[in-house]
CSV table of C-alpha atoms in Angstrom, one decimal:
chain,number,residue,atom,x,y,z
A,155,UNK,CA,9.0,-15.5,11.1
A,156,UNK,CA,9.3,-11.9,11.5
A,157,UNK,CA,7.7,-10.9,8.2
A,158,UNK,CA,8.9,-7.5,6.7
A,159,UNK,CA,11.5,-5.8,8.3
A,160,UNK,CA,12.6,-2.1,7.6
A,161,UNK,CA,15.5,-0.1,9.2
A,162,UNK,CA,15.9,2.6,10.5
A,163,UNK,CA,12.4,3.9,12.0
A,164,UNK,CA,13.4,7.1,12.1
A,165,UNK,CA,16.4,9.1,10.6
A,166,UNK,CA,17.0,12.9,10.3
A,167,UNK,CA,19.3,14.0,7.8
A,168,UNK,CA,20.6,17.2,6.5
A,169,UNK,CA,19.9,18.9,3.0
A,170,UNK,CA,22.6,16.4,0.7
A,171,UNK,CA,23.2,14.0,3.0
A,172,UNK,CA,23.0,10.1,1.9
A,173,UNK,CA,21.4,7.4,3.6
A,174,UNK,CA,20.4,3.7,2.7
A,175,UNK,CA,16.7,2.6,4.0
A,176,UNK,CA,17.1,-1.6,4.3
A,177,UNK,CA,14.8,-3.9,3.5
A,178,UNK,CA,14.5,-7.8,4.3
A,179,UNK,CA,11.8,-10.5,4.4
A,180,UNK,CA,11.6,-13.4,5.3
A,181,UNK,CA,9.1,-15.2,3.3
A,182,UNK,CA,10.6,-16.1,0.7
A,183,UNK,CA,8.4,-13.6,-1.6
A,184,UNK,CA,9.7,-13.0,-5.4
A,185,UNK,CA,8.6,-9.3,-5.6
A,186,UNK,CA,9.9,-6.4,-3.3
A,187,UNK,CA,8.6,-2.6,-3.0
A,188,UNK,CA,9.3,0.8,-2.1
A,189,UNK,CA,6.2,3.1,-1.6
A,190,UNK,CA,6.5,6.6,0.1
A,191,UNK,CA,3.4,8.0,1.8
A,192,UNK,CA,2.8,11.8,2.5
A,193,UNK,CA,-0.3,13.4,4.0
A,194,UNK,CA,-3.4,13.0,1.8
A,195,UNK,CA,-1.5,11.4,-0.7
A,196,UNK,CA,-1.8,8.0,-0.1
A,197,UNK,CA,1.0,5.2,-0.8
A,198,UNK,CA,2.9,6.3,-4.0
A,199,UNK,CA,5.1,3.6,-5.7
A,200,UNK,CA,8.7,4.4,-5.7
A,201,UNK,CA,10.5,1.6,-7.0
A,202,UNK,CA,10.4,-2.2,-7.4
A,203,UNK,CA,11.6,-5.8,-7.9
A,204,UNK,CA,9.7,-8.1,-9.4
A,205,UNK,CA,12.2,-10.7,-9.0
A,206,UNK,CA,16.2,-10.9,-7.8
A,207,UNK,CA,18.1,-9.5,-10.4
A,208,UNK,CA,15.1,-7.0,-11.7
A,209,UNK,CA,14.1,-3.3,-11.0
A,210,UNK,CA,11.9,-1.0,-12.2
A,211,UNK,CA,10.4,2.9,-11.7
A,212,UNK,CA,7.6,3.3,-9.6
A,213,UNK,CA,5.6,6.9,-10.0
A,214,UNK,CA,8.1,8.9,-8.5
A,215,UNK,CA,11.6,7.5,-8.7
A,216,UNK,CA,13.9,10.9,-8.8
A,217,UNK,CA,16.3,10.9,-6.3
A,218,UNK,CA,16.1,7.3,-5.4
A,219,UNK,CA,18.3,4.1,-6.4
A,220,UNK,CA,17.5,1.1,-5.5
A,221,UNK,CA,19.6,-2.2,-5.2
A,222,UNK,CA,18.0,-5.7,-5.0
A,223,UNK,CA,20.7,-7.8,-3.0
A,224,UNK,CA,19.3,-11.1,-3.0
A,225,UNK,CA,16.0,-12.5,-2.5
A,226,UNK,CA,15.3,-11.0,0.7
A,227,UNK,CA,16.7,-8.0,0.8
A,228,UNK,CA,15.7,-5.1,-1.1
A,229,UNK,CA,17.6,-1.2,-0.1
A,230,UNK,CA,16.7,2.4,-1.4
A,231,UNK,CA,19.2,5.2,-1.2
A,232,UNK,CA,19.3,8.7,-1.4
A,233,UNK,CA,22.4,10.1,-2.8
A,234,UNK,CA,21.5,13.5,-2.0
A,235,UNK,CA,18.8,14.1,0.3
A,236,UNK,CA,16.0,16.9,0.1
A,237,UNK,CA,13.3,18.3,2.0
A,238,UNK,CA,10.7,17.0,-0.5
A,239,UNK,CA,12.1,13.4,0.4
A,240,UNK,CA,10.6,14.5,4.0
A,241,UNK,CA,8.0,11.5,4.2
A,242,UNK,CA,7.4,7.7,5.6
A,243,UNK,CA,9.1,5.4,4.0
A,244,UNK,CA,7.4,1.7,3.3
A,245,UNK,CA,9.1,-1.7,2.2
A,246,UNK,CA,6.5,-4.3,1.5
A,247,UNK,CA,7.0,-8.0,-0.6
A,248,UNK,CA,4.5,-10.2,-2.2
A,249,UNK,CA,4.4,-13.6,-3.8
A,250,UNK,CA,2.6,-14.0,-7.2
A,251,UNK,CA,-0.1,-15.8,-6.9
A,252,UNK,CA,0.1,-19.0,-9.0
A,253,UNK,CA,-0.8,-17.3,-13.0
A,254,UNK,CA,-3.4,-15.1,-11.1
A,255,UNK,CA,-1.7,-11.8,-10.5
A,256,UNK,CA,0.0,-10.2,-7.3
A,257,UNK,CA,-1.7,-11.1,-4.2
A,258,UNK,CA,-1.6,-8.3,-1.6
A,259,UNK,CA,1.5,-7.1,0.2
A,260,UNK,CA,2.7,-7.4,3.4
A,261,UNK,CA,4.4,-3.8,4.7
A,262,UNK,CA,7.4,-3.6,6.6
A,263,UNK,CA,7.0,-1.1,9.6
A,264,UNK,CA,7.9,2.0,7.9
A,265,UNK,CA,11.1,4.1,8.2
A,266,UNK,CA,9.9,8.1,8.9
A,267,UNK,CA,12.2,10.3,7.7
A,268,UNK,CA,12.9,14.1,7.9
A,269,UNK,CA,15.7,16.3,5.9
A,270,UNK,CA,16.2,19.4,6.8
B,296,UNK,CA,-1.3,3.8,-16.0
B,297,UNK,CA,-3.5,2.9,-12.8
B,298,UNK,CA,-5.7,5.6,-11.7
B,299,UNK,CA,-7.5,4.8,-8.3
B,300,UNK,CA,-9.7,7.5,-7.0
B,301,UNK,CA,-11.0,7.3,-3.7
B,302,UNK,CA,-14.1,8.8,-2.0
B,303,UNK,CA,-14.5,10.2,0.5
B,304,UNK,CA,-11.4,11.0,1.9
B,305,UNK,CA,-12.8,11.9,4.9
B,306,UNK,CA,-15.9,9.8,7.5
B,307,UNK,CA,-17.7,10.3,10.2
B,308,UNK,CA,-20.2,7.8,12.2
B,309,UNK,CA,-21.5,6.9,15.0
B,310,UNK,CA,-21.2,3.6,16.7
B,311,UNK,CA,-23.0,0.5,14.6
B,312,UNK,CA,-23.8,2.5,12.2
B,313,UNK,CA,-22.7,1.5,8.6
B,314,UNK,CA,-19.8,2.8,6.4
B,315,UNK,CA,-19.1,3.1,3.2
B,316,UNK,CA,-16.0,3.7,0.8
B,317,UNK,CA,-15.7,3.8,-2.7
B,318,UNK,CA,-13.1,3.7,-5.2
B,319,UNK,CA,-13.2,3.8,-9.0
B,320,UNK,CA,-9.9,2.4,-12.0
B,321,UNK,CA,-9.2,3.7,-14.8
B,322,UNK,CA,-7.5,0.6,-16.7
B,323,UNK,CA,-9.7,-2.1,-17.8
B,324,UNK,CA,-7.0,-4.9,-17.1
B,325,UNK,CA,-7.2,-4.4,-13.5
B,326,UNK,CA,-8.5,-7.6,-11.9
B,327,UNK,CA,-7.1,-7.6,-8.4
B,328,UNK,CA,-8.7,-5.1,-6.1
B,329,UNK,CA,-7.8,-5.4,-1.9
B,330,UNK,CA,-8.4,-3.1,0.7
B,331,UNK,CA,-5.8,-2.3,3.3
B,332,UNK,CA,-6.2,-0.5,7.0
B,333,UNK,CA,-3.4,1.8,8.6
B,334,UNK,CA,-3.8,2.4,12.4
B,335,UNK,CA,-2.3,5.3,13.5
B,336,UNK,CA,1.9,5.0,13.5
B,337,UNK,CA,0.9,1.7,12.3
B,338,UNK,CA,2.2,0.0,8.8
B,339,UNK,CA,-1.3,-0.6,6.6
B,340,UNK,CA,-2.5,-4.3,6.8
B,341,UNK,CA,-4.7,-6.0,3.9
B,342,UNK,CA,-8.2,-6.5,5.3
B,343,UNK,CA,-10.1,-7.8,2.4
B,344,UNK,CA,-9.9,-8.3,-1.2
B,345,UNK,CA,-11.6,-9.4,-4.3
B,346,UNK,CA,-10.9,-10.5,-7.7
B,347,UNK,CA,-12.6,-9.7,-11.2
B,348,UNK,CA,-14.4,-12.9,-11.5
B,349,UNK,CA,-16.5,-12.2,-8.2
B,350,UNK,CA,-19.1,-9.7,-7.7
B,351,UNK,CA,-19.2,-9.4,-3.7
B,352,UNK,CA,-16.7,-11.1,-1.0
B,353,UNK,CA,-17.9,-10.6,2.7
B,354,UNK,CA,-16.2,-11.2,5.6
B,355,UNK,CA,-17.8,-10.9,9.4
B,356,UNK,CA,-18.5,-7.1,9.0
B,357,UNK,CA,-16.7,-6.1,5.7
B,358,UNK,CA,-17.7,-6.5,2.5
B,359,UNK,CA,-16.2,-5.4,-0.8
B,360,UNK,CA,-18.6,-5.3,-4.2
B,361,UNK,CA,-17.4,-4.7,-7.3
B,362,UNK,CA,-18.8,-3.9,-11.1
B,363,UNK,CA,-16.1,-4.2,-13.3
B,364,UNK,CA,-18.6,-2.3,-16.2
B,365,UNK,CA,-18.8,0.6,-14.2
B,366,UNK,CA,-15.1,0.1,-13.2
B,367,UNK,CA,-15.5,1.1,-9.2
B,368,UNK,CA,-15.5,-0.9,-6.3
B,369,UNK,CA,-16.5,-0.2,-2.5
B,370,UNK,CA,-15.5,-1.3,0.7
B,371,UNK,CA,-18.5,-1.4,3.5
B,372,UNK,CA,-18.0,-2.0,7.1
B,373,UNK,CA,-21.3,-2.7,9.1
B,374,UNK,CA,-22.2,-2.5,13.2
B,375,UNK,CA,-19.1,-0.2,13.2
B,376,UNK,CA,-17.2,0.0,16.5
B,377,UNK,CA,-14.5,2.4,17.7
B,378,UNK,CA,-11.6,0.2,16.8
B,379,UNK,CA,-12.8,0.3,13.0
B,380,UNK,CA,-11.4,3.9,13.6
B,381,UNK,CA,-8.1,4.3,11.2
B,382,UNK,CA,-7.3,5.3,7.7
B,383,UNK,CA,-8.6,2.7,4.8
B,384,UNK,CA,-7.2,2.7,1.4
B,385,UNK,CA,-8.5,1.0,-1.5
B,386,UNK,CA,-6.2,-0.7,-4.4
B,387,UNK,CA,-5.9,-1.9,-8.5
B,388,UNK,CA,-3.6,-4.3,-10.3
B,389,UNK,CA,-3.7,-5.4,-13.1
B,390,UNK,CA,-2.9,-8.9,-14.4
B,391,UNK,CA,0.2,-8.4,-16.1
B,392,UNK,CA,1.9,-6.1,-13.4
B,393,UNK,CA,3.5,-6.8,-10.6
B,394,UNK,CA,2.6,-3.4,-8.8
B,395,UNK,CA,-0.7,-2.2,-7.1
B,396,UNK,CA,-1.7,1.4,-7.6
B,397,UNK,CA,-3.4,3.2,-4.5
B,398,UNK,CA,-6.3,5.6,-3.9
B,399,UNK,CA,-5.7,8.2,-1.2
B,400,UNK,CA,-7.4,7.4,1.4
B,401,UNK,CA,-10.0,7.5,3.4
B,402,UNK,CA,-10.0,8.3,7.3
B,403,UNK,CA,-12.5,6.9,9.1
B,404,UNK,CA,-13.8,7.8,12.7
B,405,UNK,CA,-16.0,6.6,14.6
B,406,UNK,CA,-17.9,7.9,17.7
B,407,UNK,CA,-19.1,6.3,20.7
């Protein structure tokens, strides 16, 4: 049971490149995230999946696109990377809890990435 | 939406003293409120929570309170100890969303 797993942990790209971050659990959780977090700004919600099939905007989803493959899986691309994309990157699931809400996450290991 | 402020963003103490972090929400159908603790390099990990329908939840040394009239909730740590050292953040959901909104922060140190 490995829990949230994230790939890459680290990438450097270049001003327009594209990348895919990927994202899989194994815990059979309905909802996925994507949450970016920059120096004194805490975890700021990019985009999600409530369920397969489903996605929605976060706070800050410019320059992002997300794809929900299946249940576990869960990517986030940048079509055109910029140095304000420059942050860590964090994939995290969660079941709902039975009528009561989302219950807290569990976070992948994070994927740091630089463009420059 | 969500607004989660979080105060202070920075703590210092000394060993076994006390600690304390507070957060306050903005939307009144926020019910779900759990606290999460990120290690250095490390990926944040939920260390407590509570829900609207109880006032206080403690746990060994934690303890989260929360006055949903007054709309804020704090996170206290007691007989701190080195290892408590690491960066603490503080969250809202509300019922009908799926997503949990974050405070900043807060980095905690603590000295031998």
């Amino acid at each position: 049971n490995a829990g949230v797993t994230q790939t890459p942990k680290f990438q450097v790209l270049k001003t327009g490149q594209s990348m895919t971050l990927q994202c899989a659990q194994d815990m059979n959780h309905n909802s996925m995230y994507w949450y970016r977090q920059d120096p004194g700004m805490g975890l700021r919600l990019i985009y999600y999946s409530a369920s397969e099939g489903t996605t929605d905007k976060g706070e800050v989803p410019n320059g992002y696109n997300v794809s929900r493959l299946n249940k576990r899986e869960f990517s986030l691309r940048l079509e055109s990377a910029a140095p304000s994309q420059t942050s860590v990157y964090f994939c995290a699931s969660s079941a709902p809890g039975a009528g009561q809400g989302v219950y807290g996450y569990t976070f992948g290991s994070g994927t740091r990435l630089t463009v420059v | 939406g969500e607004n989660v402020e979080q105060h202070p963003s920075t703590l210092s103490v000394q060993e076994g003293d006390s600690a304390v972090i507070k957060c306050t929400y903005s939307d009144s159908a926020s019910n779900y409120f759990p606290w999460y603790k990120q290690e250095l390099g490390k990926r944040p990990q939920l260390i407590i929570d509570i829900r609207s329908n109880v006032g206080e939840k403690k746990d060994q040394r934690i303890a989260v309170t929360l006055n949903k009239t007054a709309k804020h909730f704090s996170l206290h740590i007691t007989e701190t100890q080195p290892e408590d050292s690491a960066v603490y953040f503080c969250a809202a959901s509300p019922y009908e969303y799926s997503t949990l909104t974050f405070g900043k922060g807060t980095m905690l140190l603590v000295s031998p």
